[in-house]
Short mmCIF file of C-alpha atoms in Angstrom, two decimals:
data_model
loop_
_atom_site.label_atom_id
_atom_site.label_comp_id
_atom_site.label_asym_id
_atom_site.label_seq_id
_atom_site.Cartn_x
_atom_site.Cartn_y
_atom_site.Cartn_z
CA MET A 1 -94.71 -114.09 -76.71
CA ALA A 2 -93.58 -116.38 -73.90
CA PRO A 3 -94.74 -115.34 -70.43
CA ALA A 4 -92.18 -113.75 -68.10
CA PRO A 5 -90.45 -116.24 -65.82
CA VAL A 6 -91.33 -116.25 -62.14
CA MET A 7 -89.08 -115.97 -59.13
CA PRO A 8 -88.40 -119.39 -57.59
CA ASP A 9 -88.71 -120.05 -53.88
CA LEU A 10 -85.12 -120.04 -52.59
CA ALA A 11 -85.92 -120.28 -48.88
CA GLY A 12 -83.79 -122.88 -47.13
CA LEU A 13 -81.50 -123.51 -50.12
CA PRO A 14 -77.72 -123.54 -49.64
CA ALA A 15 -75.50 -121.35 -51.79
CA ALA A 16 -74.59 -124.06 -54.30
CA ALA A 17 -78.28 -124.77 -55.02
CA VAL A 18 -79.19 -121.10 -55.45
CA GLY A 19 -76.95 -120.81 -58.50
CA GLU A 20 -78.54 -123.88 -60.04
CA ARG A 21 -82.06 -122.53 -59.54
CA LEU A 22 -81.20 -119.16 -61.12
CA ALA A 23 -78.85 -120.41 -63.85
CA ASP A 24 -81.40 -120.25 -66.67
CA LEU A 25 -82.91 -116.92 -65.62
CA ASP A 26 -81.71 -113.54 -66.88
CA VAL A 27 -81.18 -112.00 -63.46
CA ALA A 28 -78.45 -110.20 -61.52
CA LEU A 29 -77.86 -111.86 -58.15
CA THR A 30 -76.69 -109.96 -55.08
CA VAL A 31 -75.89 -111.63 -51.76
CA ASP A 32 -76.44 -109.08 -49.00
CA LEU A 33 -75.23 -109.18 -45.40
CA PRO A 34 -76.06 -112.41 -43.54
CA VAL A 35 -79.02 -112.62 -41.19
CA PRO A 36 -78.05 -113.61 -37.62
CA VAL A 37 -79.95 -116.72 -36.54
CA ARG A 38 -79.95 -119.26 -33.78
CA CYS A 39 -80.96 -122.88 -34.25
CA GLU A 40 -84.10 -122.06 -36.22
CA ALA A 41 -82.26 -121.91 -39.57
CA ARG A 42 -79.36 -123.76 -41.08
CA PRO A 43 -76.29 -121.52 -41.49
CA GLY A 44 -75.40 -120.91 -45.11
CA THR A 45 -78.95 -121.16 -46.42
CA VAL A 46 -81.35 -118.53 -47.77
CA VAL A 47 -83.61 -116.92 -45.19
CA ARG A 48 -84.69 -113.83 -47.15
CA GLN A 49 -85.16 -113.11 -50.83
CA ARG A 50 -86.31 -110.22 -53.01
CA PRO A 51 -88.42 -110.45 -55.16
CA SER A 52 -90.63 -112.90 -53.32
CA ALA A 53 -91.35 -116.35 -54.69
CA GLY A 54 -93.81 -116.29 -57.57
CA ALA A 55 -93.11 -112.71 -58.64
CA ARG A 56 -92.72 -112.07 -62.37
CA LEU A 57 -89.15 -111.40 -63.46
CA ASP A 58 -88.26 -108.87 -66.13
CA PRO A 59 -85.05 -109.42 -68.15
CA GLY A 60 -82.04 -108.38 -66.08
CA ALA A 61 -84.08 -108.23 -62.87
CA GLU A 62 -82.14 -107.71 -59.65
CA VAL A 63 -82.43 -110.58 -57.20
CA GLU A 64 -81.21 -110.13 -53.63
CA ILE A 65 -80.78 -112.91 -51.11
CA ARG A 66 -79.59 -113.02 -47.53
CA MET A 67 -78.13 -116.10 -45.93
CA ALA A 68 -78.39 -117.36 -42.36
CA ALA A 69 -75.32 -117.18 -40.15
CA LEU A 70 -74.63 -117.73 -36.47
CA ASP A 71 -73.35 -114.65 -34.66
CA LEU A 72 -71.03 -116.45 -32.27
CA GLU A 73 -70.76 -113.45 -29.96
CA ALA A 74 -74.53 -113.56 -29.44
CA PHE A 75 -75.13 -117.31 -29.66
CA ARG A 76 -72.95 -120.40 -29.99
CA GLY A 77 -75.43 -123.25 -29.64
CA PRO A 78 -75.10 -126.15 -29.65
CA CYS A 79 -77.88 -126.88 -32.13
CA GLU A 80 -79.35 -130.27 -32.96
CA PRO A 81 -80.08 -130.33 -36.70
CA ALA A 82 -83.13 -132.14 -37.97
CA GLY A 83 -82.32 -135.14 -40.12
CA GLY A 84 -79.26 -136.29 -38.22
CA ASP A 85 -75.61 -136.28 -39.25
CA LEU A 86 -74.39 -135.71 -42.79
CA GLY A 87 -71.61 -137.46 -44.67
CA PRO A 88 -70.63 -141.11 -45.06
CA VAL A 89 -69.64 -141.86 -41.44
CA ARG A 90 -72.24 -143.22 -39.03
CA GLY A 91 -72.25 -145.03 -35.68
CA PRO A 92 -69.71 -144.40 -32.90
CA ASP A 93 -67.52 -142.05 -34.97
CA ALA A 94 -70.51 -139.87 -35.85
CA ALA A 95 -71.39 -139.75 -32.14
CA LEU A 96 -67.80 -138.81 -31.30
CA ALA A 97 -67.86 -136.03 -33.90
CA ARG A 98 -71.17 -134.76 -32.50
CA ALA A 99 -69.69 -134.68 -28.99
CA PHE A 100 -66.75 -132.62 -30.22
CA TYR A 101 -69.11 -130.23 -32.02
CA ARG A 102 -71.04 -129.74 -28.77
CA PHE A 103 -67.76 -128.97 -27.00
CA ALA A 104 -66.80 -126.48 -29.73
CA ALA A 105 -70.17 -124.76 -29.35
CA ASP A 106 -69.97 -124.77 -25.55
CA PRO A 107 -66.40 -125.18 -24.25
CA SER A 108 -67.65 -124.76 -20.69
CA SER A 109 -68.94 -128.32 -21.00
CA GLY A 110 -65.37 -129.39 -20.27
CA GLY A 111 -64.51 -131.53 -23.27
CA ALA A 112 -64.55 -134.96 -21.64
CA LEU A 113 -63.47 -136.56 -24.93
CA LEU A 114 -60.15 -134.63 -24.93
CA ALA A 115 -57.02 -136.46 -23.86
CA ALA A 116 -55.75 -135.83 -20.34
CA ALA A 117 -52.47 -134.54 -21.77
CA ASP A 118 -52.01 -131.24 -23.60
CA VAL A 119 -53.84 -131.06 -26.94
CA TRP A 120 -52.09 -129.90 -30.11
CA THR A 121 -54.04 -127.52 -32.33
CA GLY A 122 -52.91 -125.84 -35.50
CA ILE A 123 -53.49 -124.97 -39.12
CA GLU A 124 -53.08 -127.94 -41.45
CA ASP A 125 -49.82 -129.68 -40.53
CA GLY A 126 -48.42 -126.74 -38.56
CA VAL A 127 -48.60 -123.49 -40.57
CA ALA A 128 -49.41 -122.08 -37.15
CA ALA A 129 -49.78 -124.17 -34.03
CA THR A 130 -50.12 -124.09 -30.27
CA VAL A 131 -50.58 -126.49 -27.41
CA VAL A 132 -53.72 -126.25 -25.29
CA PRO A 133 -53.03 -127.32 -21.70
CA ARG A 134 -55.73 -129.00 -19.66
CA SER A 135 -56.16 -125.82 -17.64
CA ARG A 136 -57.14 -123.79 -20.74
CA ARG A 137 -59.25 -126.19 -22.80
CA THR A 138 -62.50 -124.49 -21.78
CA ASP A 139 -61.03 -121.07 -22.66
CA LEU A 140 -61.63 -120.13 -26.30
CA ALA A 141 -58.53 -117.93 -26.27
CA GLY A 142 -56.44 -121.03 -25.61
CA TRP A 143 -57.38 -122.37 -29.07
CA ARG A 144 -56.54 -119.15 -30.92
CA LEU A 145 -54.18 -119.37 -33.90
CA ASP A 146 -52.52 -116.18 -35.12
CA ALA A 147 -51.48 -116.38 -38.76
CA LEU A 148 -52.09 -115.20 -42.30
CA TYR A 149 -53.73 -118.14 -44.01
CA ALA A 150 -55.98 -118.98 -46.99
CA GLU A 151 -55.84 -115.32 -48.08
CA ARG A 152 -57.36 -114.26 -44.79
CA GLY A 153 -56.01 -112.44 -41.77
CA GLY A 154 -56.17 -114.22 -38.42
CA PRO A 155 -56.78 -114.99 -35.73
CA PHE A 156 -58.37 -118.37 -36.42
CA ASN A 157 -60.02 -120.77 -34.03
CA PRO A 158 -61.09 -124.32 -34.97
CA LEU A 159 -63.76 -124.29 -32.26
CA ASP A 160 -65.32 -121.14 -33.74
CA VAL A 161 -65.31 -122.59 -37.26
CA LEU A 162 -67.08 -125.72 -36.09
CA ALA A 163 -69.53 -123.85 -33.82
CA ALA A 164 -70.51 -121.59 -36.74
CA SER A 165 -71.72 -124.65 -38.66
CA GLY A 166 -74.73 -124.87 -36.35
CA GLY A 167 -74.12 -128.63 -36.23
CA TYR A 168 -74.36 -129.08 -40.00
CA TYR A 169 -71.19 -130.78 -41.19
CA GLU A 170 -70.05 -133.96 -42.89
CA VAL A 171 -67.97 -136.59 -41.10
CA HIS A 172 -65.20 -138.36 -43.02
CA GLU A 173 -62.58 -140.92 -42.06
CA GLY A 174 -58.99 -139.70 -42.27
CA ILE A 175 -57.67 -136.23 -43.06
CA ALA A 176 -59.94 -134.32 -45.44
CA PRO A 177 -57.71 -132.78 -48.15
CA THR A 178 -57.71 -129.00 -48.17
CA CYS A 179 -59.93 -127.64 -50.95
CA GLY A 180 -57.88 -125.94 -53.62
CA PHE A 181 -54.65 -127.89 -53.44
CA GLY A 182 -55.43 -131.15 -51.68
CA GLY A 183 -52.99 -130.86 -48.77
CA SER A 184 -53.55 -133.73 -46.34
CA ALA A 185 -50.38 -134.11 -44.29
CA ALA A 186 -50.64 -134.86 -40.58
CA PRO A 187 -48.95 -132.58 -38.04
CA PRO A 188 -45.56 -133.77 -36.76
CA GLY A 189 -45.97 -136.24 -33.94
CA LEU A 190 -49.62 -137.01 -34.74
CA ALA A 191 -49.27 -139.04 -37.94
CA HIS A 192 -49.56 -142.32 -36.03
CA LEU A 193 -52.98 -141.39 -34.64
CA ARG A 194 -56.35 -142.16 -36.20
CA ALA A 195 -57.93 -139.15 -37.92
CA LEU A 196 -61.57 -138.14 -38.26
CA SER A 197 -62.58 -135.02 -40.20
CA LEU A 198 -65.61 -132.75 -39.90
CA THR A 199 -66.06 -130.64 -43.03
CA ALA A 200 -68.42 -128.16 -44.65
CA PRO A 201 -71.35 -129.98 -46.30
CA ALA A 202 -70.89 -130.31 -50.06
CA ASP A 203 -74.17 -128.53 -50.79
CA THR A 204 -72.98 -125.34 -49.04
CA THR A 205 -69.66 -125.28 -50.91
CA ALA A 206 -70.18 -123.26 -54.08
CA ALA A 207 -66.44 -122.45 -54.20
CA CYS A 208 -63.30 -123.38 -52.27
CA MET A 209 -63.64 -120.18 -50.24
CA ASP A 210 -66.76 -121.76 -48.67
CA TRP A 211 -64.95 -124.95 -47.64
CA TRP A 212 -63.58 -125.72 -44.19
CA GLY A 213 -62.39 -128.79 -42.35
CA VAL A 214 -61.58 -129.65 -38.74
CA THR A 215 -59.64 -132.89 -38.27
CA LEU A 216 -59.47 -134.72 -34.94
CA PHE A 217 -56.48 -136.92 -34.13
CA LEU A 218 -57.51 -139.73 -31.80
CA ASP A 219 -55.54 -142.04 -29.53
CA ARG A 220 -56.40 -145.70 -28.97
CA ALA A 221 -59.04 -144.74 -26.41
CA ASP A 222 -60.60 -142.35 -28.95
CA ARG A 223 -59.54 -139.33 -26.94
CA VAL A 224 -58.66 -136.21 -28.92
CA ARG A 225 -54.91 -135.52 -28.97
CA GLY A 226 -54.88 -132.97 -31.78
CA VAL A 227 -57.20 -130.66 -33.74
CA ALA A 228 -56.19 -129.35 -37.17
CA LEU A 229 -57.99 -126.57 -39.06
CA ARG A 230 -58.14 -126.33 -42.85
CA LEU A 231 -59.73 -123.55 -44.88
CA GLY A 232 -60.23 -123.33 -48.63
CA ALA A 233 -58.80 -120.34 -50.51
CA PRO A 234 -60.18 -118.48 -53.55
#
């Protein structure tokens, strides 16, 4: 008789990889409440598992994992991930994206890369939108978007979404199409501006519900004139 399989070590794996590691095992997977972390763990990766790695697994064994997540009310960062930036974009645009992430994690830094004029922010091309005046750009409430969107109840905040990444995101040129239906229209009045998108890393996106994107609209001086949020739906 073949020996019982053993529990793999899932520590540090993102959600998409967990399914691959367990696919050939006869187990029932449960994802319990996330574990609040700071910069010591990458959000969206396994930080606890039961049974432990190396344990023998009986047929139908129950496997429980808990993922890391930033509790933004307790800690916003910014974090500096090991290994550098993800995604195909490097150089000055990656540095610009990193600067915006730092602002999202700590708005009190002032957002020097934002345009002097009011900044547009909204969901996709304007499902919900507001204008953030210079006097409110360091106030998280000024970026709040009240709407029903992606089968979720609001409010939404693009700075919160980006801060919760812990600095792990991919950088892409242009508007990243919304996962699920591919919407990629620019907001009215911003279509002439250059776009740069920060999105959820592919290895943390097991389903569209896990996907998010924050697109920056940049003027000729590479100052941010607009910030669009996109979320994937089930």
